[in-house]
Amino acid sequence: MIQINDIIAQLEQLHQGAKEAIATVESLEKLEDLRINYLGKKGQVSKILGTMGKLSPEERPKVGAIANTIKQGIQTNLDKKRSNLQAIQIAAQLKSETLDVSMPGVYRSQGKIHPLNGLIDRALDIFVGLGYTISTGPEMENDYYNFEALNTPPDHPARDMQDTFYLSDGNLMRTHTSSVQIRYMEKHEPPIRVIAPGRVYRRDTVDATHAAVFHQIELLAVDEGLRFSDLKGTIKEFLRQMFGDLPIRFRPSYFPFTEPSAEVDLEWNGKWLEVLGCGMVDPNVLQEVGYDPEKYTGFAAGFGVERFAMVLHQIDDIRRVYASDLRFLQQF
Ligand code: DAH
């Protein structure tokens, strides 16, 4: 025979158990499991109430009232715990997603233009401003373009001025960008205003002012009536835009492909530093490419880019420019 007191005791025990279980639960999912377990249709409270049928009609409302209070109690506990767990969850989420805008950024080193390339770009810009076109030629050349067409036949003593890297197939590494003069004139008719940057090769002993591979910028102008004063004015204007007003001097010199020829020095750190060779294009060169030397004259020049870099950036040793040492390169 089921007693009312037994049922009430069961209910109270259940209530106590529910309180403890709710207090220790740590996740919203487990809390929901508890709700179903206690208050669900097939839950513990329902099960106990299912036995109520055996009580007398007077007893049933009493148990019903107690059961309701307990249900509400459990529900209240569940609700409190739920908002509690939700608050914890939100706090954890906020913490994990916090963005500290005052944190220092991740450092990425920035790439830069190499000082030599920067200098070449600047020089080309100046000449483009003076109306010149940019052209290039191959670094591997043959004897014709590097020497012969430039009025330097095989037995010419001037070949000794440029110790050459010869290749086993008979070609050579160009010793100067002057070869581009010939290649350009072969394909174009005067008037010509062209500038050609590029790498050149010499079997030089490497020291503070000599490298086996270095850079030149070649200049060539061919037209009717060009004179030495045009050459001088062009070079002076270029050097002025490049360096500002450093003292310069034209010194008589010799190149097989120009007549007359000159070298230009810049005064730098109290010393005269040679930065370019130049001259009036030799009539033999014009003739070689089929121009009429009676009609056309021209002037040409070849600049040593590394020499320019040394003056502009106060570099004492050319080898630094190629060492790829970031401590050096980052200064530019
Ligand atoms: N090619 C010469 C050299 O490498 C430099 C040079 C001199 C170029 C006179 C020229 C020039 O165009 O006219 O030493």
GROMACS .gro file of C-alpha atoms and ligand atoms in nm:
model
  346
    1MET     CA    1   0.000   0.000   0.000
    2ILE     CA    2   0.156   0.327  -0.113
    3GLN     CA    3   0.166   0.597   0.153
    4ILE     CA    4   0.132   0.969   0.086
    5ASN     CA    5   0.433   1.028   0.307
    6ASP     CA    6   0.644   0.798   0.093
    7ILE     CA    7   0.558   0.996  -0.217
    8ILE     CA    8   0.629   1.328  -0.050
    9ALA     CA    9   0.958   1.191   0.081
   10GLN     CA   10   1.050   1.070  -0.268
   11LEU     CA   11   0.964   1.409  -0.413
   12GLU     CA   12   1.173   1.589  -0.156
   13GLN     CA   13   1.464   1.356  -0.209
   14LEU     CA   14   1.435   1.414  -0.582
   15HIS     CA   15   1.432   1.789  -0.525
   16GLN     CA   16   1.746   1.765  -0.313
   17GLY     CA   17   1.921   1.547  -0.572
   18ALA     CA   18   1.822   1.785  -0.851
   19LYS     CA   19   1.962   2.085  -0.663
   20GLU     CA   20   2.296   1.913  -0.617
   21ALA     CA   21   2.314   1.790  -0.976
   22ILE     CA   22   2.229   2.136  -1.110
   23ALA     CA   23   2.486   2.301  -0.885
   24THR     CA   24   2.772   2.087  -1.019
   25VAL     CA   25   2.684   2.080  -1.388
   26GLU     CA   26   2.931   2.271  -1.609
   27SER     CA   27   2.780   2.293  -1.953
   28LEU     CA   28   2.455   2.405  -2.107
   29GLU     CA   29   2.413   2.069  -2.283
   30LYS     CA   30   2.443   1.875  -1.959
   31LEU     CA   31   2.203   2.119  -1.794
   32GLU     CA   32   1.947   2.046  -2.065
   33ASP     CA   33   1.999   1.673  -2.006
   34LEU     CA   34   1.917   1.735  -1.638
   35ARG     CA   35   1.601   1.930  -1.723
   36ILE     CA   36   1.477   1.643  -1.939
   37ASN     CA   37   1.572   1.392  -1.674
   38TYR     CA   38   1.378   1.574  -1.396
   39LEU     CA   39   1.102   1.772  -1.560
   40GLY     CA   40   1.055   1.602  -1.899
   41LYS     CA   41   0.736   1.417  -1.987
   42LYS     CA   42   0.898   1.089  -1.899
   43GLY     CA   43   1.113   1.249  -1.629
   44GLN     CA   44   1.157   1.162  -1.265
   45VAL     CA   45   0.886   1.398  -1.133
   46SER     CA   46   0.630   1.254  -1.377
   47LYS     CA   47   0.727   0.903  -1.275
   48ILE     CA   48   0.663   0.977  -0.909
   49LEU     CA   49   0.338   1.151  -0.987
   50GLY     CA   50   0.241   0.844  -1.190
   51THR     CA   51   0.211   0.652  -0.867
   52MET     CA   52  -0.037   0.907  -0.730
   53GLY     CA   53  -0.332   0.713  -0.869
   54LYS     CA   54  -0.305   0.482  -0.578
   55LEU     CA   55  -0.370   0.763  -0.329
   56SER     CA   56  -0.710   0.863  -0.203
   57PRO     CA   57  -0.890   1.153  -0.378
   58GLU     CA   58  -0.830   1.379  -0.074
   59GLU     CA   59  -0.459   1.308  -0.071
   60ARG     CA   60  -0.399   1.370  -0.438
   61PRO     CA   61  -0.433   1.753  -0.436
   62LYS     CA   62  -0.192   1.777  -0.144
   63VAL     CA   63   0.073   1.580  -0.330
   64GLY     CA   64  -0.007   1.771  -0.646
   65ALA     CA   65   0.057   2.103  -0.470
   66ILE     CA   66   0.387   1.982  -0.324
   67ALA     CA   67   0.488   1.841  -0.663
   68ASN     CA   68   0.418   2.177  -0.829
   69THR     CA   69   0.627   2.364  -0.576
   70ILE     CA   70   0.913   2.122  -0.628
   71LYS     CA   71   0.881   2.146  -1.007
   72GLN     CA   72   0.896   2.524  -0.984
   73GLY     CA   73   1.190   2.500  -0.748
   74ILE     CA   74   1.380   2.278  -0.991
   75GLN     CA   75   1.284   2.504  -1.281
   76THR     CA   76   1.408   2.809  -1.093
   77ASN     CA   77   1.737   2.636  -1.022
   78LEU     CA   78   1.769   2.535  -1.385
   79ASP     CA   79   1.697   2.892  -1.504
   80LYS     CA   80   1.948   3.047  -1.268
   81LYS     CA   81   2.211   2.796  -1.364
   82ARG     CA   82   2.140   2.850  -1.732
   83SER     CA   83   2.192   3.225  -1.720
   84ASN     CA   84   2.498   3.164  -1.509
   85LEU     CA   85   2.650   2.925  -1.764
   86GLN     CA   86   2.553   3.154  -2.051
   87ALA     CA   87   2.730   3.446  -1.885
   88ILE     CA   88   3.042   3.233  -1.839
   89GLN     CA   89   3.026   3.122  -2.200
   90ILE     CA   90   2.992   3.479  -2.330
   91ALA     CA   91   3.276   3.596  -2.109
   92ALA     CA   92   3.500   3.316  -2.240
   93GLN     CA   93   3.406   3.396  -2.597
   94LEU     CA   94   3.476   3.765  -2.548
   95LYS     CA   95   3.809   3.683  -2.398
   96SER     CA   96   3.913   3.453  -2.679
   97GLU     CA   97   3.801   3.697  -2.946
   98THR     CA   98   3.953   4.004  -2.792
   99LEU     CA   99   4.151   4.218  -3.034
  100ASP     CA  100   4.425   4.421  -2.874
  101VAL     CA  101   4.467   4.705  -3.119
  102SER     CA  102   4.764   4.834  -2.924
  103MET     CA  103   4.969   4.515  -2.989
  104PRO     CA  104   5.271   4.573  -3.215
  105GLY     CA  105   5.221   4.440  -3.569
  106VAL     CA  106   5.403   4.142  -3.720
  107TYR     CA  107   5.723   4.278  -3.877
  108ARG     CA  108   5.778   4.215  -4.243
  109SER     CA  109   6.100   4.352  -4.386
  110GLN     CA  110   6.034   4.568  -4.686
  111GLY     CA  111   6.208   4.510  -5.017
  112LYS     CA  112   6.386   4.801  -5.181
  113ILE     CA  113   6.531   4.895  -5.514
  114HIS     CA  114   6.902   4.814  -5.523
  115PRO     CA  115   7.108   5.136  -5.521
  116LEU     CA  116   7.255   5.052  -5.864
  117ASN     CA  117   6.914   4.997  -6.019
  118GLY     CA  118   6.784   5.311  -5.851
  119LEU     CA  119   7.067   5.503  -6.005
  120ILE     CA  120   7.012   5.356  -6.351
  121ASP     CA  121   6.641   5.446  -6.324
  122ARG     CA  122   6.729   5.803  -6.233
  123ALA     CA  123   6.977   5.839  -6.518
  124LEU     CA  124   6.730   5.698  -6.769
  125ASP     CA  125   6.461   5.935  -6.643
  126ILE     CA  126   6.690   6.231  -6.702
  127PHE     CA  127   6.767   6.123  -7.058
  128VAL     CA  128   6.406   6.042  -7.135
  129GLY     CA  129   6.340   6.400  -7.022
  130LEU     CA  130   6.598   6.514  -7.279
  131GLY     CA  131   6.415   6.324  -7.554
  132TYR     CA  132   6.612   5.998  -7.558
  133THR     CA  133   6.477   5.649  -7.629
  134ILE     CA  134   6.584   5.347  -7.421
  135SER     CA  135   6.727   5.040  -7.593
  136THR     CA  136   6.925   4.730  -7.492
  137GLY     CA  137   7.146   4.465  -7.648
  138PRO     CA  138   7.277   4.115  -7.561
  139GLU     CA  139   7.544   4.060  -7.294
  140MET     CA  140   7.698   3.782  -7.499
  141GLU     CA  141   7.831   3.945  -7.811
  142ASN     CA  142   8.050   3.863  -8.105
  143ASP     CA  143   8.370   4.031  -8.208
  144TYR     CA  144   8.197   4.236  -8.474
  145TYR     CA  145   7.962   4.431  -8.248
  146ASN     CA  146   8.198   4.463  -7.955
  147PHE     CA  147   8.509   4.562  -8.152
  148GLU     CA  148   8.521   4.553  -8.527
  149ALA     CA  149   8.222   4.765  -8.616
  150LEU     CA  150   8.343   5.009  -8.350
  151ASN     CA  151   8.656   5.079  -8.553
  152THR     CA  152   8.861   4.832  -8.351
  153PRO     CA  153   9.005   4.568  -8.590
  154PRO     CA  154   9.172   4.252  -8.451
  155ASP     CA  155   9.523   4.393  -8.443
  156HIS     CA  156   9.416   4.725  -8.293
  157PRO     CA  157   9.618   4.810  -7.981
  158ALA     CA  158   9.306   4.951  -7.814
  159ARG     CA  159   9.184   4.596  -7.759
  160ASP     CA  160   9.435   4.579  -7.478
  161MET     CA  161   9.240   4.850  -7.298
  162GLN     CA  162   8.960   4.603  -7.235
  163ASP     CA  163   9.065   4.260  -7.123
  164THR     CA  164   8.796   4.037  -7.262
  165PHE     CA  165   8.625   3.719  -7.148
  166TYR     CA  166   8.620   3.500  -7.460
  167LEU     CA  167   8.384   3.204  -7.480
  168SER     CA  168   8.483   2.868  -7.626
  169ASP     CA  169   8.240   2.910  -7.916
  170GLY     CA  170   8.421   3.224  -8.035
  171ASN     CA  171   8.173   3.469  -7.883
  172LEU     CA  172   8.263   3.698  -7.597
  173MET     CA  173   8.105   3.877  -7.303
  174ARG     CA  174   8.064   4.237  -7.411
  175THR     CA  175   8.327   4.463  -7.258
  176HIS     CA  176   8.111   4.772  -7.298
  177THR     CA  177   7.760   4.879  -7.396
  178SER     CA  178   7.902   5.049  -7.707
  179SER     CA  179   7.803   4.733  -7.898
  180VAL     CA  180   7.440   4.851  -7.863
  181GLN     CA  181   7.529   5.159  -8.071
  182ILE     CA  182   7.593   4.937  -8.374
  183ARG     CA  183   7.289   4.716  -8.317
  184TYR     CA  184   7.066   5.021  -8.284
  185MET     CA  185   7.205   5.204  -8.588
  186GLU     CA  186   7.166   4.890  -8.801
  187LYS     CA  187   6.792   4.903  -8.739
  188HIS     CA  188   6.725   5.278  -8.733
  189GLU     CA  189   6.788   5.582  -8.948
  190PRO     CA  190   6.900   5.922  -8.814
  191PRO     CA  191   6.802   6.132  -8.631
  192ILE     CA  192   6.894   5.908  -8.336
  193ARG     CA  193   6.880   5.979  -7.964
  194VAL     CA  194   6.926   5.656  -7.773
  195ILE     CA  195   7.033   5.546  -7.429
  196ALA     CA  196   7.126   5.184  -7.345
  197PRO     CA  197   7.185   5.055  -6.992
  198GLY     CA  198   7.338   4.715  -6.923
  199ARG     CA  199   7.587   4.480  -6.766
  200VAL     CA  200   7.942   4.453  -6.903
  201TYR     CA  201   8.234   4.217  -6.835
  202ARG     CA  202   8.609   4.265  -6.799
  203ARG     CA  203   8.894   4.042  -6.697
  204ASP     CA  204   9.006   4.303  -6.446
  205THR     CA  205   9.165   4.234  -6.114
  206VAL     CA  206   8.894   4.310  -5.860
  207ASP     CA  207   8.978   4.587  -5.616
  208ALA     CA  208   8.811   4.885  -5.451
  209THR     CA  209   8.738   5.054  -5.784
  210HIS     CA  210   8.728   4.759  -6.031
  211ALA     CA  211   8.481   4.476  -6.070
  212ALA     CA  212   8.473   4.193  -6.328
  213VAL     CA  213   8.105   4.257  -6.392
  214PHE     CA  214   7.972   4.609  -6.380
  215HIS     CA  215   7.718   4.839  -6.542
  216GLN     CA  216   7.731   5.103  -6.808
  217ILE     CA  217   7.487   5.337  -6.971
  218GLU     CA  218   7.559   5.409  -7.334
  219LEU     CA  219   7.450   5.727  -7.504
  220LEU     CA  220   7.431   5.788  -7.878
  221ALA     CA  221   7.302   6.081  -8.081
  222VAL     CA  222   7.329   6.098  -8.460
  223ASP     CA  223   7.188   6.381  -8.666
  224GLU     CA  224   7.278   6.644  -8.919
  225GLY     CA  225   7.500   6.913  -8.772
  226LEU     CA  226   7.574   6.769  -8.427
  227ARG     CA  227   7.890   6.923  -8.280
  228PHE     CA  228   8.119   6.871  -7.984
  229SER     CA  229   7.941   7.155  -7.805
  230ASP     CA  230   7.617   6.953  -7.825
  231LEU     CA  231   7.794   6.662  -7.658
  232LYS     CA  232   7.935   6.888  -7.390
  233GLY     CA  233   7.603   7.055  -7.320
  234THR     CA  234   7.423   6.721  -7.296
  235ILE     CA  235   7.679   6.569  -7.059
  236LYS     CA  236   7.692   6.880  -6.842
  237GLU     CA  237   7.315   6.896  -6.813
  238PHE     CA  238   7.296   6.529  -6.728
  239LEU     CA  239   7.566   6.553  -6.460
  240ARG     CA  240   7.404   6.864  -6.316
  241GLN     CA  241   7.067   6.689  -6.280
  242MET     CA  242   7.238   6.383  -6.137
  243PHE     CA  243   7.483   6.534  -5.889
  244GLY     CA  244   7.402   6.900  -5.859
  245ASP     CA  245   7.682   7.145  -5.905
  246LEU     CA  246   7.995   6.934  -5.850
  247PRO     CA  247   8.302   7.055  -6.041
  248ILE     CA  248   8.354   6.858  -6.366
  249ARG     CA  249   8.624   6.860  -6.630
  250PHE     CA  250   8.658   6.730  -6.985
  251ARG     CA  251   8.998   6.572  -7.041
  252PRO     CA  252   9.126   6.479  -7.390
  253SER     CA  253   9.138   6.102  -7.432
  254TYR     CA  254   9.131   5.827  -7.689
  255PHE     CA  255   8.871   5.572  -7.796
  256PRO     CA  256   8.880   5.393  -8.134
  257PHE     CA  257   8.511   5.468  -8.201
  258THR     CA  258   8.520   5.842  -8.133
  259GLU     CA  259   8.725   6.128  -8.271
  260PRO     CA  260   8.790   6.353  -8.090
  261SER     CA  261   8.746   6.170  -7.758
  262ALA     CA  262   8.730   6.288  -7.401
  263GLU     CA  263   8.694   6.157  -7.051
  264VAL     CA  264   8.489   6.341  -6.792
  265ASP     CA  265   8.596   6.360  -6.430
  266LEU     CA  266   8.397   6.467  -6.127
  267GLU     CA  267   8.564   6.626  -5.831
  268TRP     CA  268   8.479   6.409  -5.536
  269ASN     CA  269   8.635   6.414  -5.190
  270GLY     CA  270   8.912   6.638  -5.317
  271LYS     CA  271   8.997   6.396  -5.600
  272TRP     CA  272   8.911   6.385  -5.969
  273LEU     CA  273   8.716   6.067  -6.038
  274GLU     CA  274   8.662   5.950  -6.394
  275VAL     CA  275   8.292   5.882  -6.455
  276LEU     CA  276   8.252   5.858  -6.830
  277GLY     CA  277   8.412   5.842  -7.172
  278CYS     CA  278   8.272   6.027  -7.469
  279GLY     CA  279   8.343   6.178  -7.807
  280MET     CA  280   8.224   6.249  -8.159
  281VAL     CA  281   8.133   5.924  -8.336
  282ASP     CA  282   8.419   5.826  -8.567
  283PRO     CA  283   8.315   5.854  -8.937
  284ASN     CA  284   8.432   5.493  -8.986
  285VAL     CA  285   8.162   5.379  -8.742
  286LEU     CA  286   7.890   5.573  -8.923
  287GLN     CA  287   8.008   5.432  -9.252
  288GLU     CA  288   8.006   5.077  -9.115
  289VAL     CA  289   7.632   5.095  -9.049
  290GLY     CA  290   7.563   5.261  -9.383
  291TYR     CA  291   7.521   5.620  -9.272
  292ASP     CA  292   7.672   5.895  -9.487
  293PRO     CA  293   7.948   6.056  -9.274
  294GLU     CA  294   7.940   6.361  -9.500
  295LYS     CA  295   7.577   6.419  -9.405
  296TYR     CA  296   7.560   6.300  -9.044
  297THR     CA  297   7.765   6.350  -8.733
  298GLY     CA  298   7.710   6.200  -8.393
  299PHE     CA  299   7.825   6.200  -8.036
  300ALA     CA  300   7.844   5.912  -7.791
  301ALA     CA  301   7.927   5.846  -7.429
  302GLY     CA  302   7.962   5.556  -7.191
  303PHE     CA  303   7.897   5.598  -6.817
  304GLY     CA  304   8.022   5.372  -6.545
  305VAL     CA  305   7.717   5.324  -6.320
  306GLU     CA  306   7.921   5.198  -6.025
  307ARG     CA  307   8.141   5.506  -6.039
  308PHE     CA  308   7.829   5.719  -6.026
  309ALA     CA  309   7.699   5.524  -5.730
  310MET     CA  310   8.026   5.574  -5.545
  311VAL     CA  311   8.010   5.948  -5.589
  312LEU     CA  312   7.640   5.985  -5.513
  313HIS     CA  313   7.632   5.760  -5.210
  314GLN     CA  314   7.986   5.820  -5.082
  315ILE     CA  315   8.080   5.452  -5.119
  316ASP     CA  316   8.449   5.386  -5.067
  317ASP     CA  317   8.467   5.032  -5.209
  318ILE     CA  318   8.285   4.903  -5.517
  319ARG     CA  319   8.276   4.550  -5.375
  320ARG     CA  320   8.021   4.659  -5.114
  321VAL     CA  321   7.770   4.719  -5.390
  322TYR     CA  322   7.767   4.348  -5.482
  323ALA     CA  323   7.806   4.190  -5.140
  324SER     CA  324   7.428   4.171  -5.079
  325ASP     CA  325   7.492   4.274  -4.720
  326LEU     CA  326   7.160   4.404  -4.590
  327ARG     CA  327   7.332   4.631  -4.340
  328PHE     CA  328   7.480   4.810  -4.639
  329LEU     CA  329   7.180   4.792  -4.871
  330GLN     CA  330   6.930   4.915  -4.614
  331GLN     CA  331   7.103   5.250  -4.600
  332PHE     CA  332   6.957   5.345  -4.937
  333DAH     N1  333   8.304   5.203  -7.423
  333DAH     C1  334   8.396   5.284  -7.345
  333DAH     C2  335   8.449   5.203  -7.229
  333DAH     O1  336   8.387   5.109  -7.191
  333DAH     C3  337   8.332   5.405  -7.293
  333DAH     C4  338   8.292   5.500  -7.402
  333DAH     C5  339   8.380   5.596  -7.441
  333DAH     C6  340   8.170   5.488  -7.461
  333DAH     C7  341   8.351   5.684  -7.540
  333DAH     C8  342   8.136   5.579  -7.564
  333DAH     C9  343   8.228   5.676  -7.600
  333DAH     O2  344   8.018   5.574  -7.625
  333DAH     O3  345   8.194   5.761  -7.696
  333DAH     O4  346   8.551   5.236  -7.176
   0.00000   0.00000   0.00000
